[in-house]
Structure formats: C-alpha cells, structure tokens
XYZ file of C-alpha atoms in Angstrom:
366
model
C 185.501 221.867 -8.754
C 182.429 221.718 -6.383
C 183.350 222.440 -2.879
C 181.375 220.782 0.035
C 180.360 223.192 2.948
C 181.359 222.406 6.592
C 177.967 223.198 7.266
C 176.038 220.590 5.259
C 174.879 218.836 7.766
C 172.942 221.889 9.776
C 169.477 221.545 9.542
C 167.403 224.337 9.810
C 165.837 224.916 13.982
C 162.482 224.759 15.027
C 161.253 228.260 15.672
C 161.787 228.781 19.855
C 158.340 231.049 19.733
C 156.154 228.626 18.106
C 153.466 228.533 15.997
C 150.956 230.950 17.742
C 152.259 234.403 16.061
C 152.426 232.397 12.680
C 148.336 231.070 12.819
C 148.432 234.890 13.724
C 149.630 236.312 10.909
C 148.015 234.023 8.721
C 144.411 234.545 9.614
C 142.830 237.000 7.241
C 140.418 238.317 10.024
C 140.090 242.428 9.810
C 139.081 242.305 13.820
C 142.151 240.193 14.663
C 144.216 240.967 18.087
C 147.853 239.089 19.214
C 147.501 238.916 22.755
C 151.203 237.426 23.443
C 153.602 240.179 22.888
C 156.216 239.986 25.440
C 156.343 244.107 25.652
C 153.880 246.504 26.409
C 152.072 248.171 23.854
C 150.976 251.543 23.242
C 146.995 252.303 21.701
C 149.245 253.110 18.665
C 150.873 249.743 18.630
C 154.450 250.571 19.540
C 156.505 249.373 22.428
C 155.743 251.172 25.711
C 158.230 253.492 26.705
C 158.106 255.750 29.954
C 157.851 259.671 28.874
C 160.975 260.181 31.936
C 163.398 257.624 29.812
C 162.551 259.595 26.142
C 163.640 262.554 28.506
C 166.330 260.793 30.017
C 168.189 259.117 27.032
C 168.121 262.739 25.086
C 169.962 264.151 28.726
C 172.546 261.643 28.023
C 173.920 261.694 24.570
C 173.837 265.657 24.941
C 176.203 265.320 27.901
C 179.773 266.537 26.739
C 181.647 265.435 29.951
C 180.680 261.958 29.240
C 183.369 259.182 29.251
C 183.057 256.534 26.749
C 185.654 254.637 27.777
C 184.869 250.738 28.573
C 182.971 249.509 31.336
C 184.660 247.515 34.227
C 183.770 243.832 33.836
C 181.194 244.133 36.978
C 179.376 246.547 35.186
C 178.508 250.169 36.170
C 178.535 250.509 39.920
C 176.410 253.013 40.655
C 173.431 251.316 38.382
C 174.397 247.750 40.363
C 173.719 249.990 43.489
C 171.337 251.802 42.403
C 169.185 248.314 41.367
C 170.122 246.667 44.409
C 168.246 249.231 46.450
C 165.138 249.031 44.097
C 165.164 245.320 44.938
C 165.826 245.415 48.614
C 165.096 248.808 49.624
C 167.682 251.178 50.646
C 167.809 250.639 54.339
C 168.096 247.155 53.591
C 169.824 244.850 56.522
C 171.567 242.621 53.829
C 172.328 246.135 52.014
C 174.016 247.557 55.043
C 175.854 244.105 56.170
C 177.153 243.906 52.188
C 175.634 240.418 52.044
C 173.933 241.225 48.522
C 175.742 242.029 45.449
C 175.249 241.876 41.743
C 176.542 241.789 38.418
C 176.136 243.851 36.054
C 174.008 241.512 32.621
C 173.332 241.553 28.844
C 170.182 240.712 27.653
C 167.474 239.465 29.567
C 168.529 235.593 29.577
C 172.745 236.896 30.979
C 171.727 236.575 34.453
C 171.026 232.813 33.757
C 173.713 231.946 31.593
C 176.203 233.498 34.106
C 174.709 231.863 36.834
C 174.437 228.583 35.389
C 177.556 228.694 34.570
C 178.657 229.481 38.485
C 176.565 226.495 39.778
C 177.234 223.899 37.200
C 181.124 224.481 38.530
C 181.464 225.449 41.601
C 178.010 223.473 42.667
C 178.590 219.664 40.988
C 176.236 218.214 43.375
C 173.140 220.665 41.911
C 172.135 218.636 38.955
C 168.600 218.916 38.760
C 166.742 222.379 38.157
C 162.683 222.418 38.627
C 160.989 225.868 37.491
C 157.784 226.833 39.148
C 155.958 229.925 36.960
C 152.593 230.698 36.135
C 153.885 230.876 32.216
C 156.473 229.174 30.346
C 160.376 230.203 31.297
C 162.293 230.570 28.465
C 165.592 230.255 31.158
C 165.038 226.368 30.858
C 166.601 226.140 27.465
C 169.587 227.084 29.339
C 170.164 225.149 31.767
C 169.048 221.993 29.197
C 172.056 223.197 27.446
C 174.339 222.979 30.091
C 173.318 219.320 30.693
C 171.119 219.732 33.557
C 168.213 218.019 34.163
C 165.075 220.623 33.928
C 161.317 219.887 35.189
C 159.266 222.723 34.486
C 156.145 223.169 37.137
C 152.877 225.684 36.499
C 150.960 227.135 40.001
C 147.876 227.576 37.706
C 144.930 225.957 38.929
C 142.968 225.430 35.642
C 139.834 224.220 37.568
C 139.297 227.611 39.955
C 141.043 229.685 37.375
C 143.292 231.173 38.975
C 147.621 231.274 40.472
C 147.535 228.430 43.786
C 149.873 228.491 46.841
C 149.374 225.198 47.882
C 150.064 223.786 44.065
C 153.474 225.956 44.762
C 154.212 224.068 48.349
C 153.052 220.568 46.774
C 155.228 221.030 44.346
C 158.171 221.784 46.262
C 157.445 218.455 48.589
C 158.139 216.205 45.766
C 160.697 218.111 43.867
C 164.244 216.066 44.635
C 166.958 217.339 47.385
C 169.612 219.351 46.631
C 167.727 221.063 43.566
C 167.990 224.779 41.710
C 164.309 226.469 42.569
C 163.744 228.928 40.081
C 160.862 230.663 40.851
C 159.553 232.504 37.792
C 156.137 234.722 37.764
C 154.233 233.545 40.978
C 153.154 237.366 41.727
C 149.645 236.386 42.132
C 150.501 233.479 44.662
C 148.950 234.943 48.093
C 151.062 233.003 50.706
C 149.688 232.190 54.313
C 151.437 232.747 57.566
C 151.314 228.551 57.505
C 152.215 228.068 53.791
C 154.920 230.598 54.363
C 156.161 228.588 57.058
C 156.135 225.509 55.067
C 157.601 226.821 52.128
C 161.046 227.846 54.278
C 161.114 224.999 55.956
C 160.887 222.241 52.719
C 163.762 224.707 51.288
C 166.028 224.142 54.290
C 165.411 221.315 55.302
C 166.157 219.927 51.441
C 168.635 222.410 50.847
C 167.197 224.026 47.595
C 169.258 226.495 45.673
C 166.698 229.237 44.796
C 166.946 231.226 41.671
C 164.767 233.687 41.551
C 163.308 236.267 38.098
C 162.136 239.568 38.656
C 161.523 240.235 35.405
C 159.568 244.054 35.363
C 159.657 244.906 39.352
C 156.614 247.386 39.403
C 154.380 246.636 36.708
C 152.519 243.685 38.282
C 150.710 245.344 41.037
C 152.188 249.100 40.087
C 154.045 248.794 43.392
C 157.283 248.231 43.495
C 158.074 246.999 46.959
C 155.027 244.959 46.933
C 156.573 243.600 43.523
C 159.746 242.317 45.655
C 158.229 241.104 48.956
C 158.579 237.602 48.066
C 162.575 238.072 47.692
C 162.705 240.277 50.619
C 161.068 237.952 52.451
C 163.859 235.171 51.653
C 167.143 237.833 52.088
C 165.312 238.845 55.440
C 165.638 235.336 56.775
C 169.148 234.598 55.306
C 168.929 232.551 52.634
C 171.225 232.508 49.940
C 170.370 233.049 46.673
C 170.430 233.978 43.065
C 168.209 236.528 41.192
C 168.042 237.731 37.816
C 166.556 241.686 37.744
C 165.730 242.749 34.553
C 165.059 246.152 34.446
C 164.269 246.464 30.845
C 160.557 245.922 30.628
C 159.710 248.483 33.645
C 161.722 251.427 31.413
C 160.851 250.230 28.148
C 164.224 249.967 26.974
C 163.775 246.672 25.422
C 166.463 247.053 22.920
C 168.911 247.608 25.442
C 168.473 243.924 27.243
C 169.856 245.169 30.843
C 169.688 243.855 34.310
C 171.953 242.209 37.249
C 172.711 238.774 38.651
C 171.824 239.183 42.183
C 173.808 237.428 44.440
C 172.728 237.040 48.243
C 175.007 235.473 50.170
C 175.655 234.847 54.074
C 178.451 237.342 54.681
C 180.259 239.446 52.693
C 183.241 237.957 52.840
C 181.522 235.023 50.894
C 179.772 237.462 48.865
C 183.131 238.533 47.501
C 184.708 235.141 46.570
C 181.212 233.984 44.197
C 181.567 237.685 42.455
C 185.393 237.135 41.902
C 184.772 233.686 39.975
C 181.697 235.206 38.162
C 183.726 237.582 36.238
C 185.878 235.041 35.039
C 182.741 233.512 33.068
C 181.781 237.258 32.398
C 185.496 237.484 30.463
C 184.444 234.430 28.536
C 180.773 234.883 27.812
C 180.453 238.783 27.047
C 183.523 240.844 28.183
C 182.800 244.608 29.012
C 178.675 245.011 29.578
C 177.273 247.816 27.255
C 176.592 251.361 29.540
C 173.560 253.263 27.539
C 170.623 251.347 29.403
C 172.329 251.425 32.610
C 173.020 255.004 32.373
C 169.421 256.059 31.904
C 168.413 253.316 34.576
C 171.167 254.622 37.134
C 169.907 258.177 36.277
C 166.355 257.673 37.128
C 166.799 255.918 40.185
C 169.317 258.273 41.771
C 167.067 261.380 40.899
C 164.121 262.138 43.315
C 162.087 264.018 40.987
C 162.895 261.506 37.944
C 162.386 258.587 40.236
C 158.648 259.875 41.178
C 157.831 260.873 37.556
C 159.060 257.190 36.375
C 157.029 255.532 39.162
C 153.998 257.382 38.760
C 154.351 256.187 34.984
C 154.235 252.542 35.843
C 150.966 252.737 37.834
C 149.861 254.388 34.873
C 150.374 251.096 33.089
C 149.224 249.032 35.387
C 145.889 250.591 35.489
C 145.490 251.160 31.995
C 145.978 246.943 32.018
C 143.647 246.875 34.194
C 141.051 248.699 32.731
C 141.936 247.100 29.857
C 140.982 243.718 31.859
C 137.581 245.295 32.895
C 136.542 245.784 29.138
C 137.375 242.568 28.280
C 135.345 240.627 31.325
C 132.032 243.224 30.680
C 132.491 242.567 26.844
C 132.416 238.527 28.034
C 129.408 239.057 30.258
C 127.705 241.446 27.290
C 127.705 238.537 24.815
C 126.257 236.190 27.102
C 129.881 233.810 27.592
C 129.134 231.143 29.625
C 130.539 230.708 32.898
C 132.333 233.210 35.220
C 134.952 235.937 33.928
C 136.144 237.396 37.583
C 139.193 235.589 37.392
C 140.539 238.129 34.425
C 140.671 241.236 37.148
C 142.035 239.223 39.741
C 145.240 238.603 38.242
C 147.696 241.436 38.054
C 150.535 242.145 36.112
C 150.687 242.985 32.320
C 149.366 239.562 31.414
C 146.779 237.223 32.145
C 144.835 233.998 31.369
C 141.704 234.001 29.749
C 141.313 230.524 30.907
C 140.305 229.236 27.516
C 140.617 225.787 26.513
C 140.254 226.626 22.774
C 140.416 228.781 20.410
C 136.836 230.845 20.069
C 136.626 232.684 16.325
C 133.804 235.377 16.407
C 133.721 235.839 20.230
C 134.137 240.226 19.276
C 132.151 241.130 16.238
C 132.089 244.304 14.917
C-alpha cells in the first residue's frame, strides 16, 4: 500500500540569494572574481577573522573555571553591557540614566524577529514598515511575514553616483504616519545642520518608529564612534528606538550569528516593562541564547590591551578595502573606461558600487 506524504503539496522555494552567485559559478572564465560575499575575505580566500579573537577563543575553551551552565534568557550581561557601551560610549547620558537596554540575539536576523514580534503586539497601530538602505535588507522578509506592509527605499543617487541625504529626507516626507523607519546602511549619507533638522522634525512630528541596523560598527570608516554617530545622535535627543547590533562581522565570528536588540526608551522605568515582554517572545522563539561568541566579544571589549589590539585590526581592514578600492579605480582609468571612477574611493565601508549598469566581460585581462 502506497502512502501519500503530508508534504505533497510543498513546492520547492525560490533561492532567497538569487541568481548572481549561480551565473557565477557557471562562467568558465579563469580571471573570474565574486564581488558579493557578505564576509570579508582574506588574500587567501577565507573569512576574515581578527588575529585578537583566534587568541581569544583558544583563552576560552582552555579556561577550567568556566561554567557551562545555561544562559539567562536576557543573555550574558556583561557582553549586553559591554555592547551597549561600544554603541553609545561609556559615559553615555542614556547609559548613566538606564534609558538603553538590550537583549541578548541569535543570528544576525534575531534582533528583527524579536522586535517585530514586540511591535506587531504591543504596537497594532504600526502597520506599515518603509526601509531606507543603500543595499537590499534582507530584514524585510520578516516583517512581510508577519503581515506587515513593507516599502523598501534606496538613498543611491544613480545619476551622481553616489549615497544622497536629501533622497533620505524626501523619502521620509512621503513615507505614511505612524510608520517603522528602519534605517539600514546609510553610512555614507553626510547630513547637514538643516537636513539634520529636518530629518527630526518629519520623525516627530509623524511619529515614526525607528529601527535602526548596525550591522559591523567599525569597519565602515575604521572608526567606531564615527560608525555610531547617527544613533547617538537620535538617543542624545530622546528618541525612542530599536536597534539591531550585530557584532559578528567586526570579530569575524560569522558562525556564531551574535548581537543585541537595542532598546532606547524614555526612562527606565519604561525601559524595564518592553524588556520584560521581550523575553516572553525570547521563550518562544529561541529559549537560552548560545554564550561562545559573546564570551570572546565580552572579553575583548572589557580588556584594554585586547580592546586596542582588536581595534587597531579593523582599521587594518578598512584600509586594506580601501586600497583595494584605489587599484580598482587606477586599473579603470589604465584601460581607458569611460567616464569618471572617483565615486569608488568615496564610499566607505567593506562594500561599494561600481555604478555599472551592466555586466562588462573582459574589462581585466590578463
């Protein structure tokens, strides 16, 4: 007797990464180069991983006092901490007046999910979420799934070639009242005293929810307060907010998938009550939050010496990018390219657009 599967009627689902990596692979070219990894990569080809984490990690598992015992639902407190003062600084106002907290994530995408969650109950009336980026947000998918309604927005100017402000504050003057702002990669968005201005005032005076990603603090100018000036400049002026830090891609612990929901709030007292109902969706979604990443993490960043070796290793990256972005442009300008290629060095961070409208086979001979 032939038994029918419950599953029959599950199709197979369309790849979430595309087709880019696939016309890769399948292109016989011997000079060939993938420009879209989401990591860093070594000369050798492997994942980036700061020299003070190898050191770190091997610390760690040869500690004999440690206590493997299950993490609190929160997370570990010292790494929340720890990563709040990264963010903020650590004579922070809203640090010192306990108006910021977090929550302690798995994976990259937690801090979403958990906070989606949080809005979509406690906040019926948010039902719309617009995402302004320079690059596609993979957080959308998300909130799609939760039955919001998701515009994404891009502050690329394709014509001067380059991340615009006033795309950013246009944007936000049409965008509908009472929406979630999630404000993705906008680090090369230089901001006015009068667009500044603007900006706050469109948020208020609509009453936006912002949600902001700080996906690898550091490694898009090598700076890491500069990194977070944007967010400081919105917890400086009381705003309340979310924020999801991933601190994965700035240690090169990709495999490990950690970070914290940042919550800002007005006081602490309100602080206290959105943490409380956020680890009743942490019961549901993921329980106890693995401790290995946040260990090394909470290590680092409590550690002078550690802390200066693992920043110094980050503006290592960034100007190895950098250079990186130099040889590129002269390599443009060598073969002649038409057009100008300035707009490569002035974006920071580990990637960039070519500003390309096609793909060009041939453009680096041997």
């Amino acid at each position: 007797m032939t038994s029918l599967s419950v599953f029959r009627d599950v199709p197979i689902a369309q790849k979430l990464e595309g087709s880019l990596l696939k016309i890769y692979r399948q292109d016989d070219s011997s000079v060939k180069m993938f420009l879209a990894y989401k990591v860093c990569m070594t000369e050798g080809g492997h994942p980036w991983v700061s020299l003070v984490v190898r050191k770190t990690r091997l610390q760690i598992a040869e500690d004999p006092s440690l206590n493997y015992e299950y993490l609190p639902l929160a997370g570990l407190k010292s790494f929340i901490q720890a990563s709040l003062e990264l963010l903020f600084g650590k004579h922070s106002q809203a640090i010192v007046e306990k108006r910021v907290g977090g929550v302690h994530i798995v994976g990259e995408s937690g801090a979403f999910q958990l906070g989606a969650q949080f809005l979509k109950i406690w906040r019926k009336n948010l039902k719309t979420v617009c995402i302004i980026s320079c690059q596609n947000e993979q957080c959308g998918l998300i909130f799609r799934d939760m039955g919001f309604t998701v515009y994404e927005y891009s502050v690329w100017n394709s014509t001067d070639l380059c991340s615009d402000p006033s795309i950013f504050v246009e944007v936000l003057q049409h965008i509908p009242a009472g929406s979630i702002l999630v404000i993705g990669n906008i680090s090369d968005c230089r901001f006015t005293q009068n667009q500044w201005t603007k900006l706050m005032s469109i948020i208020k005076s609509k009453q936006i929810f912002p949600f902001f990603d700080i996906p690898c603090q550091g490694l898009s100018t090598g700076d890491l307060e500069e990194d977070s000036k944007f967010l400081q400049h919105f917890v400086s002026l009381g705003f309340e907010f979310f924020c999801s830090q991933s601190l994965s891609k700035n240690f090169g612990i990709y495999d490990e998938g950690v970070g914290i929901l940042v919550v800002a709030a007005l006081s602490n007292q309100h602080l206290l009550c959105v943490i409380s109902q956020l680890m009743d969706y942490v019961q549901a979604l993921w329980g106890n939050p693995p401790a290995t990443g946040a260990r090394i993490i909470t290590s680092i960043l409590c550690n002078p010496a550690l802390f200066g070796e693992w920043k110094q290793s980050l503006k290592g990256v960034v100007e190895n990018i950098m250079l990186i972005k130099e040889k590129v442009k002269e390599k443009l300008r060598l073969l002649g390219t038409p057009g100008s290629w300035n707009h490569i060095t002035r974006q920071s961070g580990t990637h960039g657009y070519l500003g390309l409208n096609c793909i060009l086979r041939g453009l680096f001979p041997k």
